[in-house]
Tab-separated table of C-alpha atoms in Angstrom:
chain	number	residue	atom	x	y	z
F	1	MET	CA	58.331	-94.345	4.440
F	2	ASN	CA	57.942	-97.437	2.327
F	3	ASP	CA	57.606	-96.653	-1.415
F	4	PRO	CA	55.191	-99.241	-2.769
F	5	PHE	CA	56.192	-99.201	-6.435
F	6	CYS	CA	54.237	-101.854	-8.205
F	7	GLY	CA	53.644	-103.138	-11.713
F	8	ASP	CA	55.545	-101.073	-14.265
F	9	GLU	CA	56.788	-98.589	-11.642
F	10	ALA	CA	60.406	-99.594	-11.744
F	11	PRO	CA	63.010	-97.698	-9.720
F	12	ALA	CA	63.988	-94.417	-11.383
F	13	SER	CA	67.246	-93.977	-13.257
F	14	PRO	CA	69.439	-90.979	-12.320
F	15	GLU	CA	68.335	-89.200	-15.525
F	16	GLU	CA	64.688	-89.784	-14.716
F	17	ARG	CA	65.177	-88.527	-11.158
F	18	ALA	CA	66.850	-85.396	-12.574
F	19	GLU	CA	63.898	-84.763	-14.917
F	20	ALA	CA	61.457	-85.374	-12.070
F	21	GLU	CA	63.275	-82.754	-9.978
F	22	LEU	CA	63.079	-80.265	-12.835
F	23	LEU	CA	59.328	-80.806	-13.043
F	24	ARG	CA	59.072	-80.397	-9.256
F	25	ASP	CA	61.003	-77.092	-9.454
F	26	ALA	CA	58.782	-75.873	-12.284
F	27	LEU	CA	55.700	-76.496	-10.178
F	28	GLU	CA	57.215	-75.037	-7.019
F	29	THR	CA	58.788	-71.908	-8.507
F	30	GLY	CA	56.865	-71.345	-11.732
F	31	GLY	CA	58.130	-71.128	-15.300
F	32	ASP	CA	59.542	-73.984	-17.345
F	33	ALA	CA	62.649	-74.905	-15.323
F	34	GLY	CA	63.899	-76.771	-18.385
F	35	GLY	CA	61.342	-79.411	-17.589
F	36	GLY	CA	60.363	-79.987	-21.207
F	37	SER	CA	57.077	-81.478	-22.217
F	38	GLY	CA	56.249	-82.771	-18.751
F	39	VAL	CA	55.842	-79.134	-17.761
F	40	ALA	CA	53.557	-78.468	-20.739
F	41	THR	CA	51.267	-81.267	-19.610
F	42	ALA	CA	51.326	-79.952	-16.064
F	43	ARG	CA	50.378	-76.464	-17.287
F	44	LEU	CA	47.524	-77.858	-19.376
F	45	LEU	CA	46.077	-79.649	-16.363
F	46	GLN	CA	46.559	-76.573	-14.156
F	47	ALA	CA	44.764	-74.424	-16.726
F	48	VAL	CA	41.670	-76.633	-16.807
F	49	SER	CA	41.794	-77.126	-13.051
F	50	GLU	CA	38.825	-76.188	-10.926
F	51	THR	CA	41.171	-74.384	-8.548
F	52	ALA	CA	41.780	-71.146	-10.407
F	53	PRO	CA	45.208	-69.614	-9.726
F	54	LEU	CA	43.531	-66.289	-9.121
F	55	GLY	CA	40.676	-66.408	-6.643
F	56	GLU	CA	37.595	-64.219	-6.910
F	57	VAL	CA	38.812	-62.015	-4.048
F	58	ALA	CA	42.172	-61.369	-5.731
F	59	ALA	CA	40.391	-60.802	-9.050
F	60	ARG	CA	38.078	-58.192	-7.490
F	61	ARG	CA	41.017	-56.490	-5.776
F	62	LEU	CA	42.896	-56.237	-9.076
F	63	ARG	CA	39.769	-54.874	-10.766
F	64	ARG	CA	39.336	-52.224	-8.069
F	65	ASP	CA	42.998	-51.174	-8.403
F	66	LEU	CA	42.771	-50.929	-12.184
F	67	VAL	CA	39.549	-48.912	-12.147
F	68	ALA	CA	41.066	-46.529	-9.582
F	69	GLU	CA	44.129	-46.125	-11.776
F	70	VAL	CA	41.995	-45.222	-14.812
F	71	GLY	CA	40.201	-42.660	-12.621
F	72	ARG	CA	43.493	-41.128	-11.489
F	73	ARG	CA	44.774	-40.924	-15.049
F	74	SER	CA	41.528	-39.359	-16.179
F	75	ARG	CA	41.626	-36.708	-13.441
F	76	SER	CA	45.269	-35.901	-14.230
F	77	ALA	CA	44.396	-35.475	-17.889
F	78	PHE	CA	41.492	-33.154	-16.948
F	79	VAL	CA	43.722	-30.981	-14.717
F	80	TRP	CA	46.341	-30.749	-17.459
F	81	ALA	CA	43.709	-29.762	-19.997
F	82	ALA	CA	42.325	-27.073	-17.652
F	83	LEU	CA	45.784	-25.669	-16.934
F	84	SER	CA	46.640	-25.619	-20.618
F	85	ALA	CA	43.407	-23.789	-21.442
F	86	ALA	CA	44.049	-21.218	-18.692
F	87	ALA	CA	47.609	-20.691	-19.912
F	88	ALA	CA	46.364	-20.195	-23.481
F	89	VAL	CA	43.806	-17.593	-22.346
F	90	ALA	CA	46.435	-15.752	-20.295
F	91	LEU	CA	48.848	-15.731	-23.229
F	92	ALA	CA	46.190	-14.447	-25.628
F	93	ALA	CA	45.206	-11.683	-23.187
F	94	ALA	CA	48.829	-10.656	-22.752
F	95	LEU	CA	49.305	-10.458	-26.511
F	96	VAL	CA	46.145	-8.419	-27.142
F	97	PHE	CA	46.517	-5.959	-24.247
F	98	GLY	CA	50.270	-5.728	-24.576
F	99	ARG	CA	49.967	-4.778	-28.219
F	100	ALA	CA	47.284	-2.176	-27.444
F	101	ARG	CA	49.531	-0.585	-24.848
F	102	GLN	CA	52.167	-0.035	-27.511
F	103	ALA	CA	49.872	1.887	-29.812
F	104	PRO	CA	48.986	5.405	-28.559
F	105	ALA	CA	46.302	7.385	-30.339
F	106	PRO	CA	47.441	9.675	-33.205
F	107	ALA	CA	45.852	12.746	-31.504
F	108	LEU	CA	47.973	12.173	-28.427
F	109	LEU	CA	51.138	11.994	-30.475
F	110	ALA	CA	50.377	15.311	-32.164
F	111	ALA	CA	49.716	17.003	-28.782
F	112	ARG	CA	52.945	15.669	-27.338
F	113	GLU	CA	54.911	16.760	-30.363
F	114	ALA	CA	53.570	20.314	-29.977
F	115	GLU	CA	54.515	20.324	-26.288
F	116	ALA	CA	57.979	19.121	-27.168
F	117	ARG	CA	58.461	21.908	-29.672
F	118	GLU	CA	57.463	24.481	-27.050
F	119	ALA	CA	59.922	22.924	-24.602
F	120	VAL	CA	62.711	23.158	-27.175
F	121	ALA	CA	61.896	26.802	-27.782
F	122	ARG	CA	61.947	27.540	-24.021
F	123	ALA	CA	65.246	25.723	-23.590
F	124	GLY	CA	66.788	27.699	-26.435
F	125	ALA	CA	65.669	30.988	-24.890
F	126	ARG	CA	67.049	29.997	-21.466
F	127	SER	CA	70.308	28.927	-23.042
F	128	ARG	CA	70.729	32.320	-24.636
F	129	VAL	CA	69.947	34.047	-21.324
F	130	ALA	CA	72.409	31.831	-19.439
F	131	GLN	CA	75.194	32.395	-21.938
F	132	ALA	CA	74.623	36.143	-21.674
F	133	GLY	CA	74.449	36.092	-17.795
F	134	GLY	CA	76.812	33.217	-17.039
F	135	ASP	CA	75.621	32.396	-13.470
F	136	ILE	CA	75.923	28.741	-12.409
F	137	SER	CA	72.260	28.202	-11.407
F	138	SER	CA	71.017	29.339	-14.805
F	139	ILE	CA	73.459	26.995	-16.591
F	140	THR	CA	72.299	24.036	-14.441
F	141	LEU	CA	68.656	24.895	-15.145
F	142	VAL	CA	69.371	24.943	-18.872
F	143	ALA	CA	71.142	21.544	-18.693
F	144	LEU	CA	68.203	20.005	-16.832
F	145	SER	CA	65.773	21.479	-19.313
F	146	ARG	CA	67.741	20.000	-22.231
F	147	THR	CA	67.828	16.578	-20.607
F	148	ARG	CA	64.084	16.664	-20.189
F	149	THR	CA	63.622	17.777	-23.768
F	150	ASP	CA	65.825	14.904	-25.005
F	151	GLU	CA	63.726	12.451	-22.969
F	152	THR	CA	60.543	13.862	-24.476
F	153	PHE	CA	61.873	13.386	-28.015
F	154	SER	CA	63.068	9.909	-27.146
F	155	THR	CA	59.599	8.975	-25.882
F	156	LEU	CA	57.999	10.447	-28.991
F	157	ASP	CA	60.322	8.437	-31.245
F	158	SER	CA	59.492	5.283	-29.356
F	159	GLU	CA	55.752	5.881	-29.560
F	160	ARG	CA	55.942	6.739	-33.243
F	161	LEU	CA	57.739	3.469	-33.830
F	162	SER	CA	55.089	1.595	-31.865
F	163	ARG	CA	52.369	3.236	-33.880
F	164	ARG	CA	54.015	2.229	-37.153
F	165	PHE	CA	54.311	-1.300	-35.843
F	166	ALA	CA	50.621	-1.278	-34.950
F	167	GLN	CA	49.765	-0.020	-38.445
F	168	ALA	CA	51.837	-2.790	-39.932
F	169	LEU	CA	49.930	-5.308	-37.840
F	170	SER	CA	46.660	-3.709	-38.940
F	171	GLY	CA	47.711	-4.185	-42.545
F	172	ALA	CA	48.292	-7.857	-41.811
F	173	GLY	CA	44.760	-8.191	-40.473
F	174	LEU	CA	45.788	-8.027	-36.813
F	175	GLU	CA	44.121	-4.923	-35.537
F	176	ALA	CA	45.576	-3.266	-32.442
F	177	ARG	CA	42.880	-1.853	-30.198
F	178	PRO	CA	43.388	0.939	-27.655
F	179	PHE	CA	43.183	-0.291	-24.085
F	180	GLU	CA	40.707	1.475	-21.868
F	181	GLY	CA	42.433	2.959	-18.863
F	182	ASN	CA	45.851	2.726	-20.474
F	183	PRO	CA	47.921	5.698	-19.229
F	184	ALA	CA	49.376	6.008	-22.711
F	185	THR	CA	45.979	7.076	-24.062
F	186	THR	CA	45.577	9.887	-21.553
F	187	PRO	CA	47.486	13.125	-22.273
F	188	THR	CA	49.694	14.151	-19.393
F	189	PRO	CA	51.209	17.526	-18.667
F	190	GLY	CA	54.705	17.843	-20.021
F	191	GLY	CA	54.276	14.945	-22.400
F	192	HIS	CA	55.254	12.290	-19.839
F	193	SER	CA	53.162	9.353	-18.987
L	1	MET	CA	26.428	-58.212	-29.554
L	2	ASP	CA	28.977	-57.428	-32.314
L	3	GLY	CA	32.480	-56.062	-32.794
L	4	ASP	CA	31.150	-52.504	-32.606
L	5	ASP	CA	30.552	-53.104	-28.928
L	6	ASP	CA	34.304	-53.359	-28.336
L	7	GLU	CA	34.847	-50.183	-30.334
L	8	ARG	CA	32.320	-48.312	-28.191
L	9	LEU	CA	33.897	-49.714	-25.051
L	10	LEU	CA	37.296	-48.524	-26.254
L	11	GLU	CA	35.932	-45.037	-26.890
L	12	ARG	CA	34.458	-44.796	-23.390
L	13	ILE	CA	37.738	-45.924	-21.819
L	14	ARG	CA	39.659	-43.351	-23.827
L	15	LYS	CA	37.298	-40.664	-22.572
L	16	GLY	CA	38.287	-41.608	-19.043
L	17	ASP	CA	35.326	-43.812	-18.103
L	18	ALA	CA	37.018	-45.961	-15.455
L	19	GLU	CA	34.066	-48.346	-15.072
L	20	SER	CA	34.296	-49.231	-18.769
L	21	PHE	CA	37.819	-50.472	-18.167
L	22	GLY	CA	36.368	-52.549	-15.333
L	23	VAL	CA	33.854	-54.020	-17.786
L	24	LEU	CA	36.665	-54.940	-20.173
L	25	TYR	CA	38.495	-56.594	-17.273
L	26	ASP	CA	35.389	-58.560	-16.233
L	27	ARG	CA	34.926	-59.872	-19.750
L	28	THR	CA	38.513	-60.937	-20.364
L	29	TRP	CA	40.530	-61.843	-17.267
L	30	ARG	CA	39.389	-65.461	-17.048
L	31	TRP	CA	40.209	-66.085	-20.701
L	32	LEU	CA	43.667	-64.567	-20.375
L	33	LEU	CA	44.380	-66.521	-17.213
L	34	SER	CA	43.092	-69.925	-18.381
L	35	PHE	CA	44.190	-70.003	-21.978
L	36	VAL	CA	47.140	-67.614	-22.280
L	37	ILE	CA	48.944	-67.057	-18.976
L	38	VAL	CA	48.702	-70.274	-16.941
L	39	PRO	CA	49.783	-72.503	-19.875
L	40	ARG	CA	52.996	-70.463	-19.975
L	41	VAL	CA	53.860	-69.558	-16.391
L	42	GLY	CA	51.721	-71.854	-14.265
L	43	GLY	CA	49.652	-70.705	-11.338
L	44	ARG	CA	52.307	-69.186	-9.122
L	45	ASP	CA	53.110	-66.102	-11.233
L	46	ALA	CA	49.752	-65.887	-12.952
L	47	GLU	CA	48.355	-63.025	-10.878
L	48	ASP	CA	51.435	-60.846	-11.415
L	49	VAL	CA	51.411	-61.457	-15.161
L	50	LEU	CA	47.678	-60.712	-15.365
L	51	SER	CA	48.171	-57.448	-13.485
L	52	GLU	CA	51.091	-56.440	-15.722
L	53	THR	CA	48.989	-57.241	-18.790
L	54	TYR	CA	46.173	-54.855	-17.844
L	55	ARG	CA	48.518	-52.098	-16.673
L	56	THR	CA	50.385	-52.290	-19.989
L	57	ALA	CA	47.093	-52.222	-21.873
L	58	LEU	CA	46.030	-49.181	-19.876
L	59	SER	CA	49.228	-47.310	-20.666
L	60	ARG	CA	48.881	-48.060	-24.405
L	61	ILE	CA	45.154	-47.794	-24.905
L	62	GLY	CA	45.437	-44.160	-25.999
L	63	SER	CA	47.520	-45.129	-29.014
L	64	TYR	CA	45.699	-48.400	-29.770
L	65	GLU	CA	44.408	-48.377	-33.304
L	66	TRP	CA	41.020	-50.007	-33.707
L	67	ARG	CA	41.037	-52.494	-36.608
L	68	GLY	CA	37.840	-54.320	-35.840
L	69	VAL	CA	39.613	-57.409	-34.485
L	70	GLY	CA	38.390	-57.206	-30.906
L	71	LEU	CA	40.046	-56.116	-27.714
L	72	LEU	CA	40.597	-59.659	-26.418
L	73	HIS	CA	42.985	-60.403	-29.299
L	74	TRP	CA	44.978	-57.328	-28.375
L	75	LEU	CA	44.992	-58.192	-24.671
L	76	SER	CA	45.994	-61.781	-25.477
L	77	SER	CA	49.042	-60.613	-27.421
L	78	ILE	CA	50.104	-58.435	-24.468
L	79	ALA	CA	49.544	-61.312	-22.036
L	80	ARG	CA	51.607	-63.705	-24.203
L	81	ARG	CA	54.492	-61.238	-24.252
L	82	LYS	CA	54.302	-60.606	-20.513
L	83	ALA	CA	54.205	-64.327	-19.737
L	84	LEU	CA	57.275	-65.007	-21.869
L	85	GLU	CA	59.083	-62.073	-20.263
L	86	ARG	CA	58.331	-63.565	-16.858
L	87	VAL	CA	59.697	-66.961	-17.899
L	88	ARG	CA	62.839	-65.365	-19.330
L	89	GLN	CA	63.382	-63.114	-16.310
L	90	GLY	CA	63.623	-66.190	-14.126
L	91	GLY	CA	66.025	-67.860	-16.541
L	92	ARG	CA	63.541	-70.702	-16.570
L	93	GLU	CA	62.919	-70.986	-20.267
L	94	ASP	CA	63.289	-74.367	-21.869
L	95	GLY	CA	65.230	-73.852	-25.081
L	96	ARG	CA	63.814	-77.057	-26.545
L	97	ARG	CA	60.283	-75.740	-26.410
L	98	GLY	CA	59.236	-72.524	-28.091
L	99	ASP	CA	56.318	-70.378	-27.117
L	100	PRO	CA	53.430	-72.805	-26.471
L	101	PRO	CA	50.124	-72.090	-28.212
L	102	ASP	CA	47.140	-70.725	-26.336
L	103	LEU	CA	44.936	-73.497	-25.004
L	104	ALA	CA	42.040	-72.295	-27.112
L	105	ALA	CA	41.811	-70.135	-30.210
L	106	LEU	CA	39.530	-67.135	-30.208
L	107	PRO	CA	37.520	-66.717	-33.438
L	108	ASP	CA	38.565	-63.667	-35.442
L	109	GLY	CA	36.433	-60.662	-34.692
L	110	ALA	CA	34.880	-62.191	-31.589
L	111	PRO	CA	33.951	-59.311	-29.277
L	112	SER	CA	35.202	-59.356	-25.708
L	113	ALA	CA	31.582	-59.692	-24.528
L	114	GLU	CA	31.553	-63.232	-25.940
L	115	ALA	CA	34.895	-64.234	-24.416
L	116	GLU	CA	33.485	-65.846	-21.297
L	117	MET	CA	30.891	-67.817	-23.239
L	118	ILE	CA	33.565	-69.100	-25.651
L	119	ARG	CA	35.908	-69.819	-22.733
L	120	LEU	CA	33.356	-71.923	-20.895
L	121	GLU	CA	32.598	-73.921	-24.024
L	122	ALA	CA	36.311	-74.476	-24.781
L	123	LEU	CA	36.963	-75.363	-21.143
L	124	ARG	CA	34.134	-77.900	-21.147
L	125	GLU	CA	35.619	-79.623	-24.194
L	126	LEU	CA	39.127	-79.603	-22.701
L	127	LYS	CA	37.931	-81.005	-19.392
L	128	GLY	CA	36.088	-83.778	-21.193
L	129	ARG	CA	39.193	-84.694	-23.118
L	130	VAL	CA	41.366	-84.532	-19.981
L	131	ALA	CA	38.950	-86.792	-18.108
L	132	ALA	CA	38.944	-89.293	-20.982
L	133	THR	CA	42.731	-89.270	-21.091
L	134	LEU	CA	43.028	-89.804	-17.334
L	135	THR	CA	40.829	-92.882	-17.494
L	136	ALA	CA	43.263	-94.386	-19.979
L	137	LEU	CA	46.189	-94.050	-17.521
L	138	PRO	CA	47.230	-96.394	-14.694
L	139	PRO	CA	45.102	-95.360	-11.694
L	140	ARG	CA	48.144	-94.360	-9.644
L	141	TYR	CA	49.321	-91.938	-12.353
L	142	ALA	CA	45.853	-90.516	-12.794
L	143	GLU	CA	45.583	-89.997	-9.045
L	144	ALA	CA	48.963	-88.238	-8.887
L	145	LEU	CA	47.938	-85.868	-11.695
L	146	ARG	CA	44.535	-85.224	-10.181
L	147	LEU	CA	45.846	-84.465	-6.698
L	148	ARG	CA	48.816	-82.313	-7.637
L	149	LEU	CA	47.632	-80.523	-10.787
L	150	LEU	CA	43.852	-80.588	-10.906
L	151	GLU	CA	43.224	-80.142	-7.202
L	152	GLY	CA	46.368	-78.085	-6.613
L	153	ARG	CA	47.432	-79.895	-3.422
L	154	GLU	CA	50.913	-79.454	-1.989
L	155	ARG	CA	53.626	-81.922	-2.950
L	156	ALA	CA	54.046	-83.309	0.586
L	157	GLU	CA	50.289	-83.842	0.943
L	158	CYS	CA	50.113	-85.679	-2.379
L	159	ALA	CA	53.038	-87.883	-1.348
L	160	ALA	CA	51.326	-88.685	1.938
L	161	LEU	CA	48.054	-89.563	0.195
L	162	LEU	CA	49.899	-91.903	-2.158
L	163	THR	CA	51.940	-93.233	0.795
L	164	VAL	CA	55.305	-92.502	-0.825
L	165	SER	CA	58.154	-90.155	-0.010
L	166	PRO	CA	58.061	-86.719	-1.625
L	167	ALA	CA	61.063	-87.638	-3.798
L	168	THR	CA	59.300	-90.758	-5.029
L	169	PHE	CA	56.146	-88.764	-5.642
L	170	ASP	CA	58.225	-86.492	-7.913
L	171	VAL	CA	59.156	-89.515	-10.007
L	172	VAL	CA	55.581	-90.822	-10.076
L	173	LEU	CA	54.286	-87.443	-11.184
L	174	HIS	CA	56.958	-87.159	-13.862
L	175	ARG	CA	56.052	-90.588	-15.234
L	176	ALA	CA	52.371	-89.674	-15.034
L	177	THR	CA	52.892	-86.562	-17.170
L	178	LYS	CA	54.766	-88.603	-19.771
L	179	ALA	CA	52.014	-91.205	-19.818
L	180	PHE	CA	49.363	-88.480	-20.100
L	181	GLU	CA	51.196	-86.895	-22.988
L	182	LYS	CA	51.316	-90.194	-24.830
L	183	ALA	CA	47.629	-90.838	-24.229
L	184	TRP	CA	46.675	-87.261	-25.174
L	185	GLY	CA	47.877	-88.034	-28.661
L	186	THR	CA	48.330	-84.961	-30.726
L	187	PRO	CA	51.262	-82.774	-29.674
L	188	ARG	CA	50.219	-79.595	-27.984
């Protein structure tokens, strides 16, 4: 192709050709490409151009994507909030009911203590009989009876401790309430729950 | 319309109103593109930078502290940063030239609802000045600038219309930008 340079359009020097290629690269690939102020002028003209770099279709697509993303984030936040609230309720319920389960009524403790004393008395009597008689079945029966008595006392100690703990909580303004249907609030034969 | 409008818009977005974020986008994307992003990265990467700008804004909007300045100022600062990141990522930054200014300055406290009105006014003035500058150039230079940069035609097509080789068109366009810069007067 013939290049009709005319007037002041003299042939380009190697330096000028190099700068022209930098400007070409900047326009082809984006960015500055080291093109200096020629690039700044090109960007100014592109910015005021009628041909917007982002068409209306692309702009609407980006808008739709962004709005959908806000919606997703919002829903995620809602689910997290709901889960957190449910977890808080479950934790509170566990604390309240758990504490109530550890605090048997004073009347129940007194009844169990009386039963335990009777059991101790019975075990003592059997022990004396077994030592006098000496047969193996009586000795085994006495051993079993003692084990059961020890368990009863152990349970009583544990419940007494729980009750003191509940009283301490009460003193701190955290009242422990008995739990309806809790087996610990219902006297059971033999003092076992 | 006043600055409180932006504050209310911000509140609705924070409460998860997705459409309010769409409203903010509608009010601001043209400004960001014309006056902040394209002057820095050109048209090719503009869409990516615009998308990154809004996604960054979305991720930070929960911690954004309202100071009555207007959301467009905040979005513009994000867009400037994203555009410069894009230029640096490509290793295409010209060390001789720092961060160029925005093509138009937004008045302090201008709400985002007024952005498009201000943009159109600023664009009208810029176009008038560009047209006046082009008339002062040799017709061949003005034509090269108009075809390649204002009309966005491909390099080969521009060369064909000017009946030169693409390599010669590169030189003509380079000379045209220099001539435009001289005629424009004040440094940008």
